[in-house]
Short mmCIF file of C-alpha atoms and ligand atoms in Angstrom, two decimals:
data_model
loop_
_atom_site.label_atom_id
_atom_site.label_comp_id
_atom_site.label_asym_id
_atom_site.label_seq_id
_atom_site.Cartn_x
_atom_site.Cartn_y
_atom_site.Cartn_z
CA MET A 21 0.00 0.00 0.00
CA SER A 22 1.08 3.62 -0.53
CA ILE A 23 2.60 5.71 2.27
CA GLY A 24 -0.62 7.76 2.40
CA GLU A 25 -2.84 4.75 2.93
CA PHE A 26 -0.38 3.20 5.40
CA SER A 27 -0.24 6.48 7.32
CA ALA A 28 -4.04 6.54 7.58
CA ARG A 29 -4.16 2.92 8.80
CA CYS A 30 -1.45 3.16 11.48
CA GLY A 31 -1.94 6.77 12.60
CA LEU A 32 1.68 7.90 12.00
CA SER A 33 2.27 10.89 9.71
CA PRO A 34 4.23 10.34 6.45
CA LYS A 35 6.89 12.66 7.86
CA MET A 36 7.28 10.45 11.00
CA LEU A 37 7.40 7.36 8.80
CA ARG A 38 10.26 8.83 6.78
CA THR A 39 12.14 9.72 10.00
CA TYR A 40 11.73 6.19 11.36
CA ALA A 41 12.84 4.68 8.06
CA ALA A 42 15.97 6.85 8.14
CA ASP A 43 16.69 5.41 11.63
CA GLY A 44 16.35 1.86 10.27
CA LEU A 45 12.95 1.44 11.92
CA LEU A 46 9.99 0.30 9.83
CA THR A 47 11.75 0.32 6.44
CA PRO A 48 9.29 0.41 3.54
CA ALA A 49 8.57 -3.02 1.99
CA ALA A 50 9.38 -1.56 -1.43
CA VAL A 51 10.65 1.72 -2.92
CA ASP A 52 9.93 2.58 -6.58
CA GLN A 53 13.35 3.03 -8.20
CA VAL A 54 12.06 5.67 -10.61
CA SER A 55 9.55 7.75 -8.60
CA GLY A 56 11.02 7.13 -5.11
CA TYR A 57 7.52 6.31 -3.84
CA ARG A 58 7.47 4.16 -0.69
CA TYR A 59 5.20 1.15 -0.30
CA TYR A 60 4.37 -0.64 2.94
CA ALA A 61 3.06 -4.19 3.47
CA PRO A 62 -0.20 -4.72 5.42
CA GLY A 63 1.77 -6.79 7.97
CA GLN A 64 3.73 -3.63 8.95
CA VAL A 65 0.67 -1.88 10.40
CA HIS A 66 1.01 -3.87 13.61
CA ASP A 67 4.67 -2.75 14.18
CA ALA A 68 3.80 0.82 13.19
CA LYS A 69 1.06 0.99 15.86
CA THR A 70 3.48 -0.44 18.46
CA ILE A 71 6.07 2.21 17.53
CA GLY A 72 3.48 5.00 17.77
CA LEU A 73 2.38 3.90 21.24
CA LEU A 74 5.94 3.50 22.56
CA ARG A 75 6.82 6.98 21.23
CA ARG A 76 3.83 8.37 23.16
CA ALA A 77 5.30 6.70 26.27
CA GLY A 78 8.56 8.56 25.55
CA VAL A 79 10.64 5.44 24.80
CA PRO A 80 13.76 6.35 22.76
CA LEU A 81 13.86 5.10 19.14
CA VAL A 82 17.00 3.03 19.76
CA HIS A 83 15.21 1.06 22.48
CA ILE A 84 12.12 0.61 20.30
CA ALA A 85 14.26 -0.97 17.56
CA THR A 86 15.60 -3.67 19.89
CA PHE A 87 12.17 -4.18 21.42
CA LEU A 88 10.59 -4.85 17.99
CA CYS A 89 13.11 -7.65 17.37
CA ALA A 90 11.84 -9.48 20.48
CA PRO A 91 8.77 -7.85 22.08
CA ARG A 92 8.75 -9.13 25.68
CA PRO A 93 6.27 -7.87 28.31
CA GLY A 94 9.15 -7.92 30.85
CA ARG A 95 10.75 -5.01 28.99
CA LEU A 96 7.53 -3.02 29.41
CA ASP A 97 7.60 -3.72 33.17
CA GLN A 98 11.19 -2.42 33.26
CA TRP A 99 10.26 0.84 31.43
CA GLU A 100 7.39 1.25 33.83
CA ARG A 101 9.74 0.99 36.86
CA GLU A 102 12.26 3.42 35.29
CA LEU A 103 9.46 5.90 34.68
CA ASP A 104 8.24 5.55 38.28
CA ASN A 105 11.75 6.16 39.61
CA GLU A 106 12.30 9.16 37.39
CA THR A 107 8.99 10.69 38.40
CA ARG A 108 9.77 10.15 42.08
CA THR A 109 13.23 11.72 41.70
CA ARG A 110 11.79 14.75 39.92
CA LEU A 111 8.97 15.17 42.44
CA GLN A 112 11.52 14.94 45.27
CA ALA A 113 13.69 17.60 43.63
CA LEU A 114 10.66 19.90 43.28
CA ALA A 115 9.83 19.37 46.97
CA GLU A 116 13.42 20.27 47.85
CA VAL A 117 13.19 23.47 45.78
CA ARG A 118 10.10 24.41 47.80
CA GLU A 119 12.01 23.82 51.05
CA HIS A 120 15.10 25.63 49.74
CA LEU A 121 13.05 28.72 48.83
CA ALA A 122 11.40 28.73 52.25
CA LEU A 123 14.83 28.65 53.90
CA ASP A 124 16.01 31.43 51.62
CA ALA A 125 13.02 33.58 52.52
CA ARG A 126 14.16 33.58 56.16
CA ALA A 127 17.70 34.61 55.20
CA PRO A 128 18.36 38.18 54.05
CA ARG A 129 17.52 38.72 50.37
CA THR A 130 20.50 40.96 49.84
CA PRO A 131 24.05 40.06 50.82
CA THR A 132 24.79 41.05 54.40
CA GLN A 133 26.33 44.47 54.64
CA TYR A 134 29.55 44.18 56.56
CA ALA A 135 29.71 46.66 59.40
CA PRO A 136 32.16 49.48 58.69
CA GLN A 137 35.60 49.02 60.20
CA ARG A 138 35.71 52.62 61.41
CA GLY A 139 33.91 54.67 64.04
CA GLY A 140 34.95 53.19 67.40
CA ARG A 141 33.74 49.73 66.55
CA ARG A 142 33.78 47.33 69.49
CA MET A 143 35.36 43.99 68.99
CA PRO A 144 32.92 41.09 69.43
CA THR A 145 33.78 38.11 71.60
CA LEU A 146 36.13 35.61 69.98
CA THR A 147 36.03 32.00 71.17
CA ALA A 148 38.29 29.33 69.74
CA GLY A 149 38.51 25.55 69.58
CA SER A 150 41.23 23.46 67.99
CA ALA A 151 42.52 20.02 67.11
CA THR A 152 45.79 18.65 65.80
CA ASP A 153 46.91 15.19 64.75
CA ILE A 154 50.13 13.54 63.58
CA GLY A 155 48.26 11.71 60.77
CA LEU A 156 48.94 8.16 59.65
CA VAL A 157 52.28 8.51 57.84
CA ARG A 158 54.57 11.07 59.51
CA ALA A 159 56.93 10.16 62.35
CA SER A 160 56.33 13.41 64.25
CA ASN A 161 53.84 16.29 64.38
CA GLN A 162 55.67 19.39 63.13
CA ASP A 163 52.53 21.54 63.16
CA ALA A 164 51.99 24.06 65.94
CA LEU A 165 48.96 26.12 66.87
CA LEU A 166 48.28 29.15 69.04
CA ILE A 167 45.15 30.33 70.81
CA ASP A 168 45.41 33.59 72.76
CA ASP A 169 42.90 36.33 73.69
CA ALA A 170 43.34 38.36 70.54
CA LEU A 171 45.70 36.21 68.49
CA PHE A 172 45.25 32.84 66.79
CA ALA A 173 47.66 30.98 64.51
CA VAL A 174 48.79 27.75 62.90
CA ALA A 175 52.31 26.93 61.67
CA ASP A 176 53.61 23.97 59.66
CA GLY A 177 57.27 23.25 60.36
CA MET A 178 59.68 21.81 57.81
CA GLY A 179 63.18 20.39 57.78
CA GLY A 180 64.89 18.15 60.32
CA ALA A 181 63.94 20.56 63.11
CA GLY A 182 60.50 21.43 61.75
CA GLU A 183 58.84 20.93 65.09
CA ALA A 184 61.21 23.43 66.75
CA ALA A 185 60.72 25.86 63.84
CA SER A 186 56.91 26.02 64.02
CA THR A 187 56.95 26.27 67.83
CA LEU A 188 59.59 29.03 67.80
CA ALA A 189 57.63 30.90 65.12
CA LEU A 190 54.41 30.94 67.13
CA ASN A 191 56.11 31.70 70.46
CA THR A 192 57.84 34.69 68.85
CA LEU A 193 54.61 35.83 67.19
CA GLN A 194 52.80 35.75 70.53
CA ALA A 195 55.62 37.52 72.39
CA THR A 196 55.96 40.37 69.90
CA PHE A 197 52.35 40.89 68.79
CA ALA A 198 50.92 44.32 69.54
CA ARG A 199 47.27 45.16 68.86
CA LYS A 200 47.98 48.86 68.42
CA GLY A 201 48.99 50.33 65.08
CA GLY A 202 46.51 48.41 62.96
CA PRO A 203 47.66 45.42 60.92
CA ASP A 204 51.29 46.63 61.24
CA GLY A 205 51.45 45.07 64.71
CA LEU A 206 50.54 41.71 63.21
CA LEU A 207 52.98 42.17 60.32
CA ASP A 208 55.85 43.09 62.66
CA ALA A 209 55.17 40.03 64.83
CA CYS A 210 55.26 37.87 61.71
CA ARG A 211 58.60 39.40 60.65
CA ALA A 212 59.96 38.83 64.16
CA ALA A 213 58.92 35.16 63.88
CA ASN A 214 60.87 34.94 60.61
CA SER A 215 63.99 36.49 62.20
CA ALA A 216 63.83 34.08 65.13
CA VAL A 217 63.65 31.00 62.90
CA TRP A 218 66.28 32.41 60.52
CA HIS A 219 68.77 33.08 63.35
CA GLU A 220 68.18 29.63 64.79
CA ALA A 221 68.80 28.07 61.37
CA GLN A 222 72.04 30.10 61.04
CA SER A 223 73.29 29.10 64.51
CA GLY A 224 75.71 26.57 63.02
CA ALA A 225 74.07 23.36 64.23
CA PRO A 226 73.81 21.17 61.10
CA ASP A 227 70.48 19.65 62.13
CA LEU A 228 68.91 23.14 62.31
CA ALA A 229 70.21 24.51 58.99
CA ASP A 230 67.18 23.53 56.90
CA MET A 231 64.52 24.50 59.42
CA GLY A 232 61.58 26.59 58.29
CA SER A 233 57.88 27.10 58.86
CA THR A 234 54.69 28.41 57.39
CA ILE A 235 52.56 30.79 59.44
CA THR A 236 48.94 31.87 59.16
CA ALA A 237 47.66 34.12 61.95
CA ILE A 238 44.53 36.12 62.74
CA GLY A 239 44.67 38.94 65.24
CA VAL A 240 42.57 41.76 66.67
CA VAL A 241 44.08 44.98 65.37
CA THR A 242 43.42 48.46 66.74
CA ARG A 243 44.04 51.76 65.03
CA ALA A 244 42.88 55.06 66.53
CA GLY A 245 40.22 53.36 68.64
CA ASP A 246 38.80 51.22 65.83
CA GLU A 247 39.02 47.49 66.30
CA GLY A 248 39.06 44.98 63.51
CA LEU A 249 40.42 41.61 62.49
CA ALA A 250 43.33 40.98 60.13
CA ALA A 251 45.18 37.92 58.88
CA VAL A 252 48.83 37.47 57.92
CA ASN A 253 50.20 34.62 55.88
CA VAL A 254 53.53 33.17 54.76
CA GLY A 255 53.53 29.74 53.08
CA ASP A 256 50.69 27.35 52.37
CA SER A 257 48.66 27.20 55.57
CA ARG A 258 45.29 28.92 55.16
CA ALA A 259 42.62 31.12 56.72
CA TYR A 260 38.94 30.78 55.76
CA LEU A 261 35.80 32.73 56.66
CA LEU A 262 32.45 30.97 57.00
CA HIS A 263 29.66 33.53 56.44
CA LEU A 264 26.02 32.41 56.16
CA GLY A 265 27.13 28.88 55.30
CA GLN A 266 29.49 30.07 52.55
CA LEU A 267 33.18 29.22 52.93
CA ARG A 268 35.55 31.88 51.61
CA ARG A 269 39.31 31.59 51.49
CA LEU A 270 41.09 34.65 52.89
CA THR A 271 44.69 33.77 52.04
CA VAL A 272 46.65 32.91 48.91
CA ASP A 273 49.15 30.04 49.22
CA HIS A 274 52.79 30.82 48.59
CA SER A 275 53.42 27.60 46.71
CA HIS A 276 54.49 26.44 43.27
CA VAL A 277 51.09 24.85 42.59
CA GLN A 278 49.23 28.04 43.62
CA ASP A 279 51.28 29.92 40.98
CA LEU A 280 50.29 27.27 38.41
CA VAL A 281 46.61 27.66 39.41
CA LEU A 282 46.81 31.47 39.17
CA ALA A 283 48.45 31.13 35.72
CA GLY A 284 45.55 28.92 34.65
CA ASP A 285 47.83 25.92 34.00
CA ILE A 286 46.14 23.58 36.49
CA THR A 287 42.90 23.53 38.49
CA GLU A 288 42.56 23.73 42.28
CA GLN A 289 41.64 20.04 42.22
CA GLU A 290 44.79 19.16 40.24
CA ALA A 291 46.86 21.24 42.67
CA ARG A 292 45.70 19.05 45.56
CA LEU A 293 47.11 15.96 43.82
CA HIS A 294 50.18 17.58 42.22
CA PRO A 295 53.50 15.81 43.04
CA GLN A 296 55.16 19.18 43.74
CA ARG A 297 52.35 20.51 45.93
CA SER A 298 54.64 20.91 48.97
CA LEU A 299 57.11 23.18 47.12
CA LEU A 300 56.81 26.60 48.79
CA THR A 301 57.68 29.97 47.25
CA ARG A 302 57.76 31.73 50.64
CA ALA A 303 58.40 30.44 54.17
CA LEU A 304 59.71 31.63 57.53
CA GLY A 305 63.41 30.98 58.22
CA ILE A 306 64.62 30.83 54.62
CA GLY A 307 66.15 34.33 54.55
CA PRO A 308 66.74 37.33 56.82
CA ASN A 309 63.65 39.09 55.45
CA VAL A 310 60.21 37.86 54.56
CA LEU A 311 57.23 39.35 52.75
CA PRO A 312 54.02 38.35 54.57
CA ASP A 313 50.62 38.89 52.99
CA VAL A 314 48.20 40.85 55.15
CA VAL A 315 44.45 41.10 54.68
CA ASP A 316 41.62 42.85 56.56
CA ILE A 317 38.88 40.38 57.49
CA PRO A 318 35.29 41.49 56.80
CA TYR A 319 33.05 39.83 59.37
CA VAL A 320 29.70 40.02 61.14
CA SER A 321 28.63 38.51 64.44
CA GLY A 322 27.86 34.82 63.88
CA ASP A 323 30.67 34.29 61.38
CA ARG A 324 33.24 31.57 61.93
CA LEU A 325 36.96 31.62 61.06
CA LEU A 326 39.16 28.64 60.27
CA LEU A 327 42.94 28.40 60.34
CA CYS A 328 44.43 25.17 59.02
CA THR A 329 47.61 23.55 57.77
CA ASP A 330 47.81 21.88 54.33
CA GLY A 331 47.19 18.47 55.94
CA LEU A 332 43.51 19.46 56.01
CA PHE A 333 42.75 20.85 52.54
CA THR A 334 45.02 18.38 50.71
CA GLU A 335 42.87 15.52 52.05
CA VAL A 336 39.46 17.18 52.42
CA ASP A 337 37.87 19.33 49.70
CA GLU A 338 36.49 22.79 50.52
CA HIS A 339 32.89 21.65 50.08
CA GLN A 340 33.34 19.06 52.85
CA ILE A 341 35.22 21.55 55.03
CA GLY A 342 32.31 24.01 54.71
CA ALA A 343 29.77 21.27 55.44
CA ALA A 344 31.59 20.17 58.62
CA LEU A 345 31.92 23.78 59.84
CA THR A 346 28.21 24.34 59.21
CA SER A 347 26.87 21.14 60.74
CA PHE A 348 28.81 21.23 64.05
CA ARG A 349 27.79 24.24 66.12
CA ASP A 350 30.31 23.27 68.80
CA ARG A 351 33.69 24.54 67.55
CA GLY A 352 35.62 21.83 69.41
CA GLN A 353 33.50 19.13 67.81
CA ALA A 354 33.88 20.78 64.39
CA ALA A 355 37.67 20.84 64.84
CA THR A 356 37.73 17.16 65.83
CA GLU A 357 35.51 16.31 62.86
CA LEU A 358 37.82 18.10 60.39
CA VAL A 359 40.95 16.37 61.72
CA GLY A 360 39.07 13.05 61.65
CA LEU A 361 38.09 13.64 58.00
CA ALA A 362 41.73 14.30 57.05
CA THR A 363 42.77 11.03 58.72
CA ALA A 364 39.90 9.14 57.10
CA HIS A 365 41.02 10.43 53.67
CA GLY A 366 44.55 9.10 54.15
CA GLY A 367 46.22 11.21 56.86
CA HIS A 368 49.35 11.65 54.73
CA ASP A 369 50.44 14.75 56.64
CA ASN A 370 50.15 16.37 60.06
CA VAL A 371 46.89 18.28 60.32
CA SER A 372 45.97 21.23 62.55
CA VAL A 373 42.86 23.39 62.72
CA VAL A 374 41.82 26.38 64.82
CA ILE A 375 38.17 27.46 64.67
CA ILE A 376 37.22 30.91 65.94
CA ASP A 377 33.59 31.90 66.52
CA ILE A 378 32.74 35.60 66.33
CA ASN A 379 29.85 36.62 68.63
MN1 MN B 421 51.89 20.08 56.17
#
């Protein structure tokens, strides 16, 4: 029969029939060599109706082709289950959107305006918790951490006397830190820490010659009556700010892989796995002078700060770090959780975290 008659009998348009034929489905029984007219056999009406119905059910053409070779009811049951699952998944997602929007409605619609850093601002209460662990591979814990009233820090020691280096760095930072003078007090303390480690390394003892340390510190800084928070950094330990559930990195690593990331050569993810990820471009104790980075920290009451050594973020991605900081209100528990995650992911390095709640 002609394509017109066939189309009328099976309910599929001539255009659809040509599409199916092009896909190898329902090939005409005969094609006139001269006119190109297509002819279908009466026996093809049955398959054509099956195809039409399966298309209405949204079954892909490629699956219809295999089904027509061996039409088993079991395959229909399977499509039915897949459809059920898909519908459930999509309904669930829609329900979650509803919940998500309701949560959003309670949060501010516009980004929180950070309070100005000037005008006799009073410093909120800072409360810290911490955890440190040797990990599963290293023979000693060369990390050090510091929690003081207005000063918090982590340091990651390196070299044969790495443990002495990180401890000396933080002791010197604490002893020389002055809140007055704005971030300069924090910067000077950081430079003093560098001098102390550098002089120790130059003392002539061969086992001290290669000692060095990273340092990442957060301190309360005061200038002309205004109080604020600032961070200093040398090396690849980090400071983060958790604000309304969003984790933001405050420091830039002084490392070879960070330079590669900034140049666009590798991704942050590739940096975490890079064989040269521990190669630093700046560290305390390497020379008589050091260039620390300093950054003002924008914060509101309720924010949370994190200081950590590379043993954390090399093992645990930032999404998981943010999730742990959000789900544990108790800062001590959050710190223990983060260190536990680093160990669970391999514990290849010492890991130290300090969590500071701003209230
Ligand atoms: Mn480390």
